[in-house]
PDB file of N, CA and C in Angstrom:
ATOM      1  N   MET A  17     -58.895  -4.140   8.652  1.00  0.00           N
ATOM      2  CA  MET A  17     -58.441  -3.507   6.617  1.00  0.00           C
ATOM      3  C   MET A  17     -58.434  -2.197   7.504  1.00  0.00           C
ATOM      4  N   HIS A  18     -56.905  -2.241   5.822  1.00  0.00           N
ATOM      5  CA  HIS A  18     -56.101  -0.919   5.880  1.00  0.00           C
ATOM      6  C   HIS A  18     -57.420   0.099   5.518  1.00  0.00           C
ATOM      7  N   ASP A  19     -57.739   1.116   6.040  1.00  0.00           N
ATOM      8  CA  ASP A  19     -58.124   2.575   5.308  1.00  0.00           C
ATOM      9  C   ASP A  19     -57.685   2.800   4.647  1.00  0.00           C
ATOM     10  N   PHE A  20     -58.699   2.504   3.331  1.00  0.00           N
ATOM     11  CA  PHE A  20     -58.562   3.510   1.763  1.00  0.00           C
ATOM     12  C   PHE A  20     -58.747   4.304   1.640  1.00  0.00           C
ATOM     13  N   SER A  21     -59.283   5.191   2.960  1.00  0.00           N
ATOM     14  CA  SER A  21     -59.758   6.818   2.689  1.00  0.00           C
ATOM     15  C   SER A  21     -59.311   7.457   1.947  1.00  0.00           C
ATOM     16  N   LYS A  22     -57.894   7.939   2.192  1.00  0.00           N
ATOM     17  CA  LYS A  22     -56.741   8.511   1.517  1.00  0.00           C
ATOM     18  C   LYS A  22     -55.849   7.942   0.854  1.00  0.00           C
ATOM     19  N   THR A  23     -56.387   7.096   0.439  1.00  0.00           N
ATOM     20  CA  THR A  23     -55.520   6.157  -1.157  1.00  0.00           C
ATOM     21  C   THR A  23     -56.540   6.140  -2.382  1.00  0.00           C
ATOM     22  N   ALA A  24     -56.038   6.585  -3.335  1.00  0.00           N
ATOM     23  CA  ALA A  24     -56.314   6.685  -4.480  1.00  0.00           C
ATOM     24  C   ALA A  24     -55.634   5.192  -5.451  1.00  0.00           C
ATOM     25  N   LEU A  25     -56.368   4.077  -6.067  1.00  0.00           N
ATOM     26  CA  LEU A  25     -56.511   3.354  -6.494  1.00  0.00           C
ATOM     27  C   LEU A  25     -56.506   3.826  -8.555  1.00  0.00           C
ATOM     28  N   ILE A  26     -54.886   3.502  -9.240  1.00  0.00           N
ATOM     29  CA  ILE A  26     -54.754   3.847 -10.141  1.00  0.00           C
ATOM     30  C   ILE A  26     -55.094   2.896 -11.127  1.00  0.00           C
ATOM     31  N   LEU A  27     -55.919   1.908 -11.863  1.00  0.00           N
ATOM     32  CA  LEU A  27     -55.879   1.201 -12.981  1.00  0.00           C
ATOM     33  C   LEU A  27     -54.995   1.295 -14.132  1.00  0.00           C
ATOM     34  N   ILE A  28     -54.245   1.128 -14.677  1.00  0.00           N
ATOM     35  CA  ILE A  28     -53.803   1.490 -16.604  1.00  0.00           C
ATOM     36  C   ILE A  28     -53.558   0.359 -17.332  1.00  0.00           C
ATOM     37  N   GLY A  29     -54.000   0.897 -18.470  1.00  0.00           N
ATOM     38  CA  GLY A  29     -53.989  -0.278 -18.905  1.00  0.00           C
ATOM     39  C   GLY A  29     -54.938  -1.179 -19.242  1.00  0.00           C
ATOM     40  N   PHE A  30     -56.110  -2.021 -18.435  1.00  0.00           N
ATOM     41  CA  PHE A  30     -56.265  -2.486 -18.652  1.00  0.00           C
ATOM     42  C   PHE A  30     -58.124  -2.376 -20.057  1.00  0.00           C
ATOM     43  N   GLN A  31     -57.206  -2.783 -21.503  1.00  0.00           N
ATOM     44  CA  GLN A  31     -57.845  -2.515 -22.110  1.00  0.00           C
ATOM     45  C   GLN A  31     -57.928  -3.810 -23.331  1.00  0.00           C
ATOM     46  N   ASN A  32     -59.165  -3.982 -23.920  1.00  0.00           N
ATOM     47  CA  ASN A  32     -59.534  -5.445 -24.839  1.00  0.00           C
ATOM     48  C   ASN A  32     -58.401  -5.626 -25.232  1.00  0.00           C
ATOM     49  N   ASP A  33     -57.304  -4.756 -26.688  1.00  0.00           N
ATOM     50  CA  ASP A  33     -55.677  -5.575 -26.853  1.00  0.00           C
ATOM     51  C   ASP A  33     -55.673  -5.853 -26.153  1.00  0.00           C
ATOM     52  N   TYR A  34     -55.292  -5.899 -24.601  1.00  0.00           N
ATOM     53  CA  TYR A  34     -54.506  -7.062 -23.867  1.00  0.00           C
ATOM     54  C   TYR A  34     -54.968  -7.455 -23.523  1.00  0.00           C
ATOM     55  N   PHE A  35     -56.424  -7.895 -22.998  1.00  0.00           N
ATOM     56  CA  PHE A  35     -57.216  -8.655 -22.025  1.00  0.00           C
ATOM     57  C   PHE A  35     -58.385  -9.557 -22.488  1.00  0.00           C
ATOM     58  N   SER A  36     -59.120  -9.566 -23.729  1.00  0.00           N
ATOM     59  CA  SER A  36     -59.595  -9.037 -24.634  1.00  0.00           C
ATOM     60  C   SER A  36     -59.235 -10.430 -25.809  1.00  0.00           C
ATOM     61  N   PRO A  37     -59.223 -11.942 -25.712  1.00  0.00           N
ATOM     62  CA  PRO A  37     -58.900 -12.805 -26.932  1.00  0.00           C
ATOM     63  C   PRO A  37     -58.776 -12.493 -27.992  1.00  0.00           C
ATOM     64  N   LYS A  38     -60.023 -12.028 -27.893  1.00  0.00           N
ATOM     65  CA  LYS A  38     -59.657 -10.469 -29.685  1.00  0.00           C
ATOM     66  C   LYS A  38     -58.773 -10.035 -29.685  1.00  0.00           C
ATOM     67  N   GLY A  39     -58.138  -9.179 -28.587  1.00  0.00           N
ATOM     68  CA  GLY A  39     -56.957  -7.886 -28.616  1.00  0.00           C
ATOM     69  C   GLY A  39     -56.174  -8.955 -29.336  1.00  0.00           C
ATOM     70  N   ILE A  40     -55.522  -7.329 -29.963  1.00  0.00           N
ATOM     71  CA  ILE A  40     -54.422  -7.630 -30.860  1.00  0.00           C
ATOM     72  C   ILE A  40     -52.772  -8.380 -29.951  1.00  0.00           C
ATOM     73  N   LEU A  41     -52.639  -7.628 -28.640  1.00  0.00           N
ATOM     74  CA  LEU A  41     -51.608  -8.405 -28.432  1.00  0.00           C
ATOM     75  C   LEU A  41     -51.982  -9.535 -27.258  1.00  0.00           C
ATOM     76  N   TYR A  42     -53.829 -10.042 -26.730  1.00  0.00           N
ATOM     77  CA  TYR A  42     -53.544 -10.811 -26.010  1.00  0.00           C
ATOM     78  C   TYR A  42     -52.665 -11.476 -25.912  1.00  0.00           C
ATOM     79  N   ASP A  43     -51.901 -12.526 -27.650  1.00  0.00           N
ATOM     80  CA  ASP A  43     -51.626 -13.418 -27.197  1.00  0.00           C
ATOM     81  C   ASP A  43     -50.161 -13.099 -26.382  1.00  0.00           C
ATOM     82  N   VAL A  44     -49.802 -12.278 -26.936  1.00  0.00           N
ATOM     83  CA  VAL A  44     -48.424 -11.450 -26.076  1.00  0.00           C
ATOM     84  C   VAL A  44     -48.750 -11.628 -24.376  1.00  0.00           C
ATOM     85  N   VAL A  45     -49.737 -11.908 -23.895  1.00  0.00           N
ATOM     86  CA  VAL A  45     -50.028 -11.634 -22.597  1.00  0.00           C
ATOM     87  C   VAL A  45     -50.408 -12.977 -21.950  1.00  0.00           C
ATOM     88  N   GLU A  46     -51.045 -13.113 -22.587  1.00  0.00           N
ATOM     89  CA  GLU A  46     -51.880 -14.143 -21.597  1.00  0.00           C
ATOM     90  C   GLU A  46     -51.846 -14.490 -20.698  1.00  0.00           C
ATOM     91  N   GLU A  47     -50.341 -15.615 -20.808  1.00  0.00           N
ATOM     92  CA  GLU A  47     -49.968 -17.006 -20.308  1.00  0.00           C
ATOM     93  C   GLU A  47     -49.360 -16.124 -18.567  1.00  0.00           C
ATOM     94  N   SER A  48     -49.184 -14.268 -18.394  1.00  0.00           N
ATOM     95  CA  SER A  48     -48.128 -14.084 -17.961  1.00  0.00           C
ATOM     96  C   SER A  48     -49.932 -13.156 -16.632  1.00  0.00           C
ATOM     97  N   SER A  49     -50.167 -12.709 -18.044  1.00  0.00           N
ATOM     98  CA  SER A  49     -52.235 -12.451 -17.063  1.00  0.00           C
ATOM     99  C   SER A  49     -53.156 -13.645 -16.258  1.00  0.00           C
ATOM    100  N   ARG A  50     -52.794 -14.369 -16.447  1.00  0.00           N
ATOM    101  CA  ARG A  50     -53.681 -16.031 -16.578  1.00  0.00           C
ATOM    102  C   ARG A  50     -53.044 -16.575 -15.332  1.00  0.00           C
ATOM    103  N   ILE A  51     -51.138 -16.231 -14.538  1.00  0.00           N
ATOM    104  CA  ILE A  51     -50.033 -16.531 -14.260  1.00  0.00           C
ATOM    105  C   ILE A  51     -50.489 -15.890 -12.983  1.00  0.00           C
ATOM    106  N   THR A  52     -50.123 -14.529 -13.387  1.00  0.00           N
ATOM    107  CA  THR A  52     -50.011 -14.022 -12.256  1.00  0.00           C
ATOM    108  C   THR A  52     -51.943 -13.584 -11.441  1.00  0.00           C
ATOM    109  N   GLY A  53     -53.330 -13.485 -12.503  1.00  0.00           N
ATOM    110  CA  GLY A  53     -53.672 -13.168 -11.725  1.00  0.00           C
ATOM    111  C   GLY A  53     -54.492 -11.923 -12.150  1.00  0.00           C
ATOM    112  N   VAL A  54     -53.881 -11.089 -12.731  1.00  0.00           N
ATOM    113  CA  VAL A  54     -54.212 -10.074 -12.505  1.00  0.00           C
ATOM    114  C   VAL A  54     -55.638  -8.905 -12.841  1.00  0.00           C
ATOM    115  N   VAL A  55     -56.126  -9.766 -13.235  1.00  0.00           N
ATOM    116  CA  VAL A  55     -57.889  -9.673 -13.830  1.00  0.00           C
ATOM    117  C   VAL A  55     -58.341  -9.504 -13.326  1.00  0.00           C
ATOM    118  N   GLU A  56     -58.273 -11.079 -12.348  1.00  0.00           N
ATOM    119  CA  GLU A  56     -59.109 -11.419 -11.403  1.00  0.00           C
ATOM    120  C   GLU A  56     -59.082 -10.991 -10.273  1.00  0.00           C
ATOM    121  N   ASN A  57     -57.233 -10.772  -9.530  1.00  0.00           N
ATOM    122  CA  ASN A  57     -57.480 -10.249  -8.468  1.00  0.00           C
ATOM    123  C   ASN A  57     -57.307  -8.367  -9.146  1.00  0.00           C
ATOM    124  N   THR A  58     -57.610  -7.645  -9.679  1.00  0.00           N
ATOM    125  CA  THR A  58     -57.506  -6.967  -9.709  1.00  0.00           C
ATOM    126  C   THR A  58     -59.602  -6.556  -9.556  1.00  0.00           C
ATOM    127  N   LEU A  59     -59.982  -7.198  -9.578  1.00  0.00           N
ATOM    128  CA  LEU A  59     -61.463  -7.005  -9.107  1.00  0.00           C
ATOM    129  C   LEU A  59     -61.621  -8.073  -8.742  1.00  0.00           C
ATOM    130  N   SER A  60     -61.246  -9.014  -7.570  1.00  0.00           N
ATOM    131  CA  SER A  60     -61.456  -9.562  -6.819  1.00  0.00           C
ATOM    132  C   SER A  60     -61.936  -8.181  -5.988  1.00  0.00           C
ATOM    133  N   LEU A  61     -59.674  -7.193  -5.980  1.00  0.00           N
ATOM    134  CA  LEU A  61     -60.134  -5.979  -4.603  1.00  0.00           C
ATOM    135  C   LEU A  61     -60.690  -4.709  -5.202  1.00  0.00           C
ATOM    136  N   LEU A  62     -61.621  -4.341  -5.855  1.00  0.00           N
ATOM    137  CA  LEU A  62     -62.864  -3.652  -7.049  1.00  0.00           C
ATOM    138  C   LEU A  62     -63.671  -4.265  -5.456  1.00  0.00           C
ATOM    139  N   THR A  63     -64.341  -5.514  -5.835  1.00  0.00           N
ATOM    140  CA  THR A  63     -64.843  -6.177  -5.968  1.00  0.00           C
ATOM    141  C   THR A  63     -65.866  -5.637  -4.145  1.00  0.00           C
ATOM    142  N   ALA A  64     -64.863  -6.110  -3.410  1.00  0.00           N
ATOM    143  CA  ALA A  64     -63.796  -5.848  -1.659  1.00  0.00           C
ATOM    144  C   ALA A  64     -64.046  -4.762  -1.512  1.00  0.00           C
ATOM    145  N   CYS A  65     -64.303  -3.945  -1.629  1.00  0.00           N
ATOM    146  CA  CYS A  65     -63.636  -2.339  -1.349  1.00  0.00           C
ATOM    147  C   CYS A  65     -63.497  -1.270  -2.535  1.00  0.00           C
ATOM    148  N   ALA A  66     -64.042  -0.942  -3.661  1.00  0.00           N
ATOM    149  CA  ALA A  66     -63.620  -0.310  -4.622  1.00  0.00           C
ATOM    150  C   ALA A  66     -64.215   0.942  -3.618  1.00  0.00           C
ATOM    151  N   GLU A  67     -65.444   1.299  -3.699  1.00  0.00           N
ATOM    152  CA  GLU A  67     -66.426   2.221  -2.821  1.00  0.00           C
ATOM    153  C   GLU A  67     -64.743   2.246  -0.951  1.00  0.00           C
ATOM    154  N   GLN A  68     -63.826   1.444  -0.886  1.00  0.00           N
ATOM    155  CA  GLN A  68     -63.388   2.835   0.076  1.00  0.00           C
ATOM    156  C   GLN A  68     -62.252   3.530  -0.423  1.00  0.00           C
ATOM    157  N   PHE A  69     -61.731   3.672  -1.129  1.00  0.00           N
ATOM    158  CA  PHE A  69     -60.952   3.911  -1.768  1.00  0.00           C
ATOM    159  C   PHE A  69     -61.080   5.525  -2.401  1.00  0.00           C
ATOM    160  N   ALA A  70     -60.530   6.828  -1.859  1.00  0.00           N
ATOM    161  CA  ALA A  70     -60.403   8.187  -1.975  1.00  0.00           C
ATOM    162  C   ALA A  70     -60.892   7.868  -3.209  1.00  0.00           C
ATOM    163  N   LEU A  71     -60.522   7.773  -4.662  1.00  0.00           N
ATOM    164  CA  LEU A  71     -60.581   7.589  -5.883  1.00  0.00           C
ATOM    165  C   LEU A  71     -60.505   6.130  -6.566  1.00  0.00           C
ATOM    166  N   VAL A  72     -60.807   6.098  -7.542  1.00  0.00           N
ATOM    167  CA  VAL A  72     -61.041   4.896  -8.680  1.00  0.00           C
ATOM    168  C   VAL A  72     -60.200   5.413 -10.354  1.00  0.00           C
ATOM    169  N   VAL A  73     -59.547   5.582 -10.214  1.00  0.00           N
ATOM    170  CA  VAL A  73     -59.060   6.120 -11.783  1.00  0.00           C
ATOM    171  C   VAL A  73     -58.614   4.514 -12.798  1.00  0.00           C
ATOM    172  N   ASN A  74     -59.994   5.322 -13.661  1.00  0.00           N
ATOM    173  CA  ASN A  74     -59.184   4.164 -15.058  1.00  0.00           C
ATOM    174  C   ASN A  74     -58.622   5.017 -15.559  1.00  0.00           C
ATOM    175  N   THR A  75     -56.976   4.534 -16.896  1.00  0.00           N
ATOM    176  CA  THR A  75     -56.775   5.401 -17.667  1.00  0.00           C
ATOM    177  C   THR A  75     -55.518   4.711 -18.272  1.00  0.00           C
ATOM    178  N   PRO A  76     -56.937   4.713 -19.319  1.00  0.00           N
ATOM    179  CA  PRO A  76     -56.516   3.641 -20.534  1.00  0.00           C
ATOM    180  C   PRO A  76     -55.335   4.375 -21.451  1.00  0.00           C
ATOM    181  N   ILE A  77     -54.877   3.725 -22.458  1.00  0.00           N
ATOM    182  CA  ILE A  77     -53.979   3.858 -23.371  1.00  0.00           C
ATOM    183  C   ILE A  77     -54.382   3.829 -24.873  1.00  0.00           C
ATOM    184  N   HIS A  78     -54.363   4.902 -25.572  1.00  0.00           N
ATOM    185  CA  HIS A  78     -54.665   5.479 -26.462  1.00  0.00           C
ATOM    186  C   HIS A  78     -53.605   6.110 -27.899  1.00  0.00           C
ATOM    187  N   PHE A  79     -53.716   5.683 -28.497  1.00  0.00           N
ATOM    188  CA  PHE A  79     -52.924   6.581 -29.546  1.00  0.00           C
ATOM    189  C   PHE A  79     -53.400   6.749 -31.052  1.00  0.00           C
ATOM    190  N   THR A  80     -53.190   7.575 -31.272  1.00  0.00           N
ATOM    191  CA  THR A  80     -53.472   8.313 -32.952  1.00  0.00           C
ATOM    192  C   THR A  80     -53.409   7.335 -33.457  1.00  0.00           C
ATOM    193  N   GLN A  81     -53.645   7.262 -34.504  1.00  0.00           N
ATOM    194  CA  GLN A  81     -54.097   6.949 -35.936  1.00  0.00           C
ATOM    195  C   GLN A  81     -52.585   5.967 -36.375  1.00  0.00           C
ATOM    196  N   ASN A  82     -51.926   7.157 -35.973  1.00  0.00           N
ATOM    197  CA  ASN A  82     -50.545   7.379 -36.366  1.00  0.00           C
ATOM    198  C   ASN A  82     -49.535   6.980 -36.251  1.00  0.00           C
ATOM    199  N   TYR A  83     -49.718   6.447 -35.402  1.00  0.00           N
ATOM    200  CA  TYR A  83     -48.837   6.668 -34.133  1.00  0.00           C
ATOM    201  C   TYR A  83     -47.701   8.247 -33.918  1.00  0.00           C
ATOM    202  N   SER A  84     -47.723   8.932 -34.556  1.00  0.00           N
ATOM    203  CA  SER A  84     -47.080  10.754 -34.413  1.00  0.00           C
ATOM    204  C   SER A  84     -47.357  11.768 -32.995  1.00  0.00           C
ATOM    205  N   GLU A  85     -47.872  10.957 -32.063  1.00  0.00           N
ATOM    206  CA  GLU A  85     -47.407  10.903 -30.682  1.00  0.00           C
ATOM    207  C   GLU A  85     -45.840  10.426 -30.522  1.00  0.00           C
ATOM    208  N   LEU A  86     -45.803   9.275 -30.547  1.00  0.00           N
ATOM    209  CA  LEU A  86     -44.507   8.275 -30.036  1.00  0.00           C
ATOM    210  C   LEU A  86     -43.215   8.932 -31.681  1.00  0.00           C
ATOM    211  N   LYS A  87     -42.280   9.392 -30.584  1.00  0.00           N
ATOM    212  CA  LYS A  87     -41.021   9.416 -31.728  1.00  0.00           C
ATOM    213  C   LYS A  87     -39.864   8.804 -31.515  1.00  0.00           C
ATOM    214  N   ASN A  88     -39.517   7.694 -32.428  1.00  0.00           N
ATOM    215  CA  ASN A  88     -38.533   7.137 -32.675  1.00  0.00           C
ATOM    216  C   ASN A  88     -38.768   6.049 -31.022  1.00  0.00           C
ATOM    217  N   PRO A  89     -40.048   4.974 -31.274  1.00  0.00           N
ATOM    218  CA  PRO A  89     -40.051   3.988 -30.560  1.00  0.00           C
ATOM    219  C   PRO A  89     -39.225   3.365 -30.380  1.00  0.00           C
ATOM    220  N   ILE A  90     -39.037   2.157 -28.936  1.00  0.00           N
ATOM    221  CA  ILE A  90     -38.766   1.105 -28.950  1.00  0.00           C
ATOM    222  C   ILE A  90     -39.179   0.397 -28.006  1.00  0.00           C
ATOM    223  N   GLY A  91     -38.697  -0.257 -27.672  1.00  0.00           N
ATOM    224  CA  GLY A  91     -39.791  -1.392 -26.200  1.00  0.00           C
ATOM    225  C   GLY A  91     -41.308  -2.003 -26.571  1.00  0.00           C
ATOM    226  N   ILE A  92     -41.921  -2.251 -25.385  1.00  0.00           N
ATOM    227  CA  ILE A  92     -43.077  -2.133 -25.942  1.00  0.00           C
ATOM    228  C   ILE A  92     -43.739  -1.402 -26.275  1.00  0.00           C
ATOM    229  N   LEU A  93     -43.771   0.361 -26.979  1.00  0.00           N
ATOM    230  CA  LEU A  93     -43.949   1.173 -27.134  1.00  0.00           C
ATOM    231  C   LEU A  93     -44.135   0.748 -28.591  1.00  0.00           C
ATOM    232  N   LYS A  94     -42.332   0.428 -29.054  1.00  0.00           N
ATOM    233  CA  LYS A  94     -42.351  -0.358 -30.698  1.00  0.00           C
ATOM    234  C   LYS A  94     -43.203  -1.158 -31.176  1.00  0.00           C
ATOM    235  N   ALA A  95     -43.621  -1.703 -30.187  1.00  0.00           N
ATOM    236  CA  ALA A  95     -43.866  -3.216 -30.414  1.00  0.00           C
ATOM    237  C   ALA A  95     -45.942  -2.894 -31.264  1.00  0.00           C
ATOM    238  N   ILE A  96     -45.977  -2.030 -29.673  1.00  0.00           N
ATOM    239  CA  ILE A  96     -47.783  -1.704 -30.208  1.00  0.00           C
ATOM    240  C   ILE A  96     -47.671  -0.361 -31.300  1.00  0.00           C
ATOM    241  N   ALA A  97     -46.734   0.003 -31.407  1.00  0.00           N
ATOM    242  CA  ALA A  97     -46.532   0.878 -33.092  1.00  0.00           C
ATOM    243  C   ALA A  97     -46.892  -0.685 -34.344  1.00  0.00           C
ATOM    244  N   ASP A  98     -45.923  -1.376 -34.240  1.00  0.00           N
ATOM    245  CA  ASP A  98     -45.731  -2.396 -34.878  1.00  0.00           C
ATOM    246  C   ASP A  98     -47.046  -2.435 -34.886  1.00  0.00           C
ATOM    247  N   VAL A  99     -47.520  -3.167 -34.086  1.00  0.00           N
ATOM    248  CA  VAL A  99     -49.576  -4.218 -34.063  1.00  0.00           C
ATOM    249  C   VAL A  99     -50.481  -3.167 -34.979  1.00  0.00           C
ATOM    250  N   GLY A 100     -50.181  -2.156 -33.929  1.00  0.00           N
ATOM    251  CA  GLY A 100     -51.531  -1.817 -34.795  1.00  0.00           C
ATOM    252  C   GLY A 100     -52.396  -1.686 -33.105  1.00  0.00           C
ATOM    253  N   ALA A 101     -51.897  -1.263 -31.460  1.00  0.00           N
ATOM    254  CA  ALA A 101     -53.024  -1.272 -31.316  1.00  0.00           C
ATOM    255  C   ALA A 101     -53.141  -0.767 -30.532  1.00  0.00           C
ATOM    256  N   PHE A 102     -54.076  -0.341 -29.180  1.00  0.00           N
ATOM    257  CA  PHE A 102     -54.419   1.041 -28.345  1.00  0.00           C
ATOM    258  C   PHE A 102     -54.810   2.037 -28.660  1.00  0.00           C
ATOM    259  N   LYS A 103     -54.973   2.027 -30.469  1.00  0.00           N
ATOM    260  CA  LYS A 103     -55.228   3.631 -31.533  1.00  0.00           C
ATOM    261  C   LYS A 103     -57.281   4.184 -31.017  1.00  0.00           C
ATOM    262  N   ALA A 104     -56.942   4.817 -30.049  1.00  0.00           N
ATOM    263  CA  ALA A 104     -58.314   5.499 -30.428  1.00  0.00           C
ATOM    264  C   ALA A 104     -59.706   5.320 -31.260  1.00  0.00           C
ATOM    265  N   GLY A 105     -59.974   4.407 -30.208  1.00  0.00           N
ATOM    266  CA  GLY A 105     -61.095   4.688 -30.807  1.00  0.00           C
ATOM    267  C   GLY A 105     -62.225   3.337 -31.372  1.00  0.00           C
ATOM    268  N   SER A 106     -60.564   2.189 -31.218  1.00  0.00           N
ATOM    269  CA  SER A 106     -61.147   1.229 -32.145  1.00  0.00           C
ATOM    270  C   SER A 106     -61.293  -0.143 -30.710  1.00  0.00           C
ATOM    271  N   TYR A 107     -61.416  -0.916 -31.109  1.00  0.00           N
ATOM    272  CA  TYR A 107     -62.220  -1.825 -30.290  1.00  0.00           C
ATOM    273  C   TYR A 107     -61.233  -1.992 -28.519  1.00  0.00           C
ATOM    274  N   GLY A 108     -60.245  -2.582 -29.560  1.00  0.00           N
ATOM    275  CA  GLY A 108     -58.477  -3.080 -28.744  1.00  0.00           C
ATOM    276  C   GLY A 108     -58.562  -1.765 -27.962  1.00  0.00           C
ATOM    277  N   ALA A 109     -58.544  -0.517 -27.376  1.00  0.00           N
ATOM    278  CA  ALA A 109     -58.685   0.582 -26.941  1.00  0.00           C
ATOM    279  C   ALA A 109     -59.347   1.079 -25.956  1.00  0.00           C
ATOM    280  N   GLN A 110     -60.417   0.178 -26.540  1.00  0.00           N
ATOM    281  CA  GLN A 110     -61.748   0.291 -25.281  1.00  0.00           C
ATOM    282  C   GLN A 110     -61.963  -0.468 -23.800  1.00  0.00           C
ATOM    283  N   THR A 111     -61.680   0.323 -22.645  1.00  0.00           N
ATOM    284  CA  THR A 111     -61.655  -0.741 -21.841  1.00  0.00           C
ATOM    285  C   THR A 111     -62.302  -1.950 -21.350  1.00  0.00           C
ATOM    286  N   ILE A 112     -61.849  -3.105 -20.402  1.00  0.00           N
ATOM    287  CA  ILE A 112     -62.634  -4.139 -20.708  1.00  0.00           C
ATOM    288  C   ILE A 112     -63.703  -4.153 -20.154  1.00  0.00           C
ATOM    289  N   GLU A 113     -64.301  -4.650 -20.739  1.00  0.00           N
ATOM    290  CA  GLU A 113     -65.949  -4.961 -19.951  1.00  0.00           C
ATOM    291  C   GLU A 113     -66.004  -5.284 -18.250  1.00  0.00           C
ATOM    292  N   GLN A 114     -65.157  -6.007 -17.889  1.00  0.00           N
ATOM    293  CA  GLN A 114     -65.686  -6.407 -16.562  1.00  0.00           C
ATOM    294  C   GLN A 114     -65.560  -4.916 -15.799  1.00  0.00           C
ATOM    295  N   LEU A 115     -64.841  -4.043 -16.445  1.00  0.00           N
ATOM    296  CA  LEU A 115     -64.675  -3.247 -15.130  1.00  0.00           C
ATOM    297  C   LEU A 115     -66.384  -1.862 -15.573  1.00  0.00           C
ATOM    298  N   ASP A 116     -67.174  -1.971 -16.619  1.00  0.00           N
ATOM    299  CA  ASP A 116     -68.300  -1.311 -16.784  1.00  0.00           C
ATOM    300  C   ASP A 116     -69.088  -0.491 -15.631  1.00  0.00           C
ATOM    301  N   PHE A 117     -68.804  -1.325 -14.111  1.00  0.00           N
ATOM    302  CA  PHE A 117     -69.865  -1.109 -13.349  1.00  0.00           C
ATOM    303  C   PHE A 117     -68.496   0.129 -12.259  1.00  0.00           C
ATOM    304  N   LEU A 118     -67.225  -0.029 -12.902  1.00  0.00           N
ATOM    305  CA  LEU A 118     -66.657   1.500 -11.866  1.00  0.00           C
ATOM    306  C   LEU A 118     -67.529   2.678 -12.844  1.00  0.00           C
ATOM    307  N   ALA A 119     -68.171   3.254 -13.592  1.00  0.00           N
ATOM    308  CA  ALA A 119     -69.103   3.968 -13.917  1.00  0.00           C
ATOM    309  C   ALA A 119     -70.055   4.647 -13.063  1.00  0.00           C
ATOM    310  N   MET A 120     -69.988   3.377 -12.287  1.00  0.00           N
ATOM    311  CA  MET A 120     -71.663   3.959 -11.394  1.00  0.00           C
ATOM    312  C   MET A 120     -70.750   3.689  -9.906  1.00  0.00           C
ATOM    313  N   LEU A 121     -69.153   4.102  -9.592  1.00  0.00           N
ATOM    314  CA  LEU A 121     -68.698   4.196  -7.893  1.00  0.00           C
ATOM    315  C   LEU A 121     -68.542   6.358  -8.076  1.00  0.00           C
TER     316      LEU A 121
END
């Protein structure tokens, strides 16, 4: 087994707007997420060895209500602003409940 004692695991964007059926962008990522098993594989990794990592960081994506921090967004950032995803304090911006156990590590 690999020695993770000097390794940080950084989780980015494991939020309801992507991975909950009620999420604004769920339909956009559902097929690729299912095919790649991103949530299941991440949970398997964490279940097997989360406590062995030097650090596990969950970094959600949050934007203000009017997306003022985005100046002329393009690509995925434009899509996020157009549909109103990841607004701070919203259901969609919350971390998926499957990762709640990270708070106990």
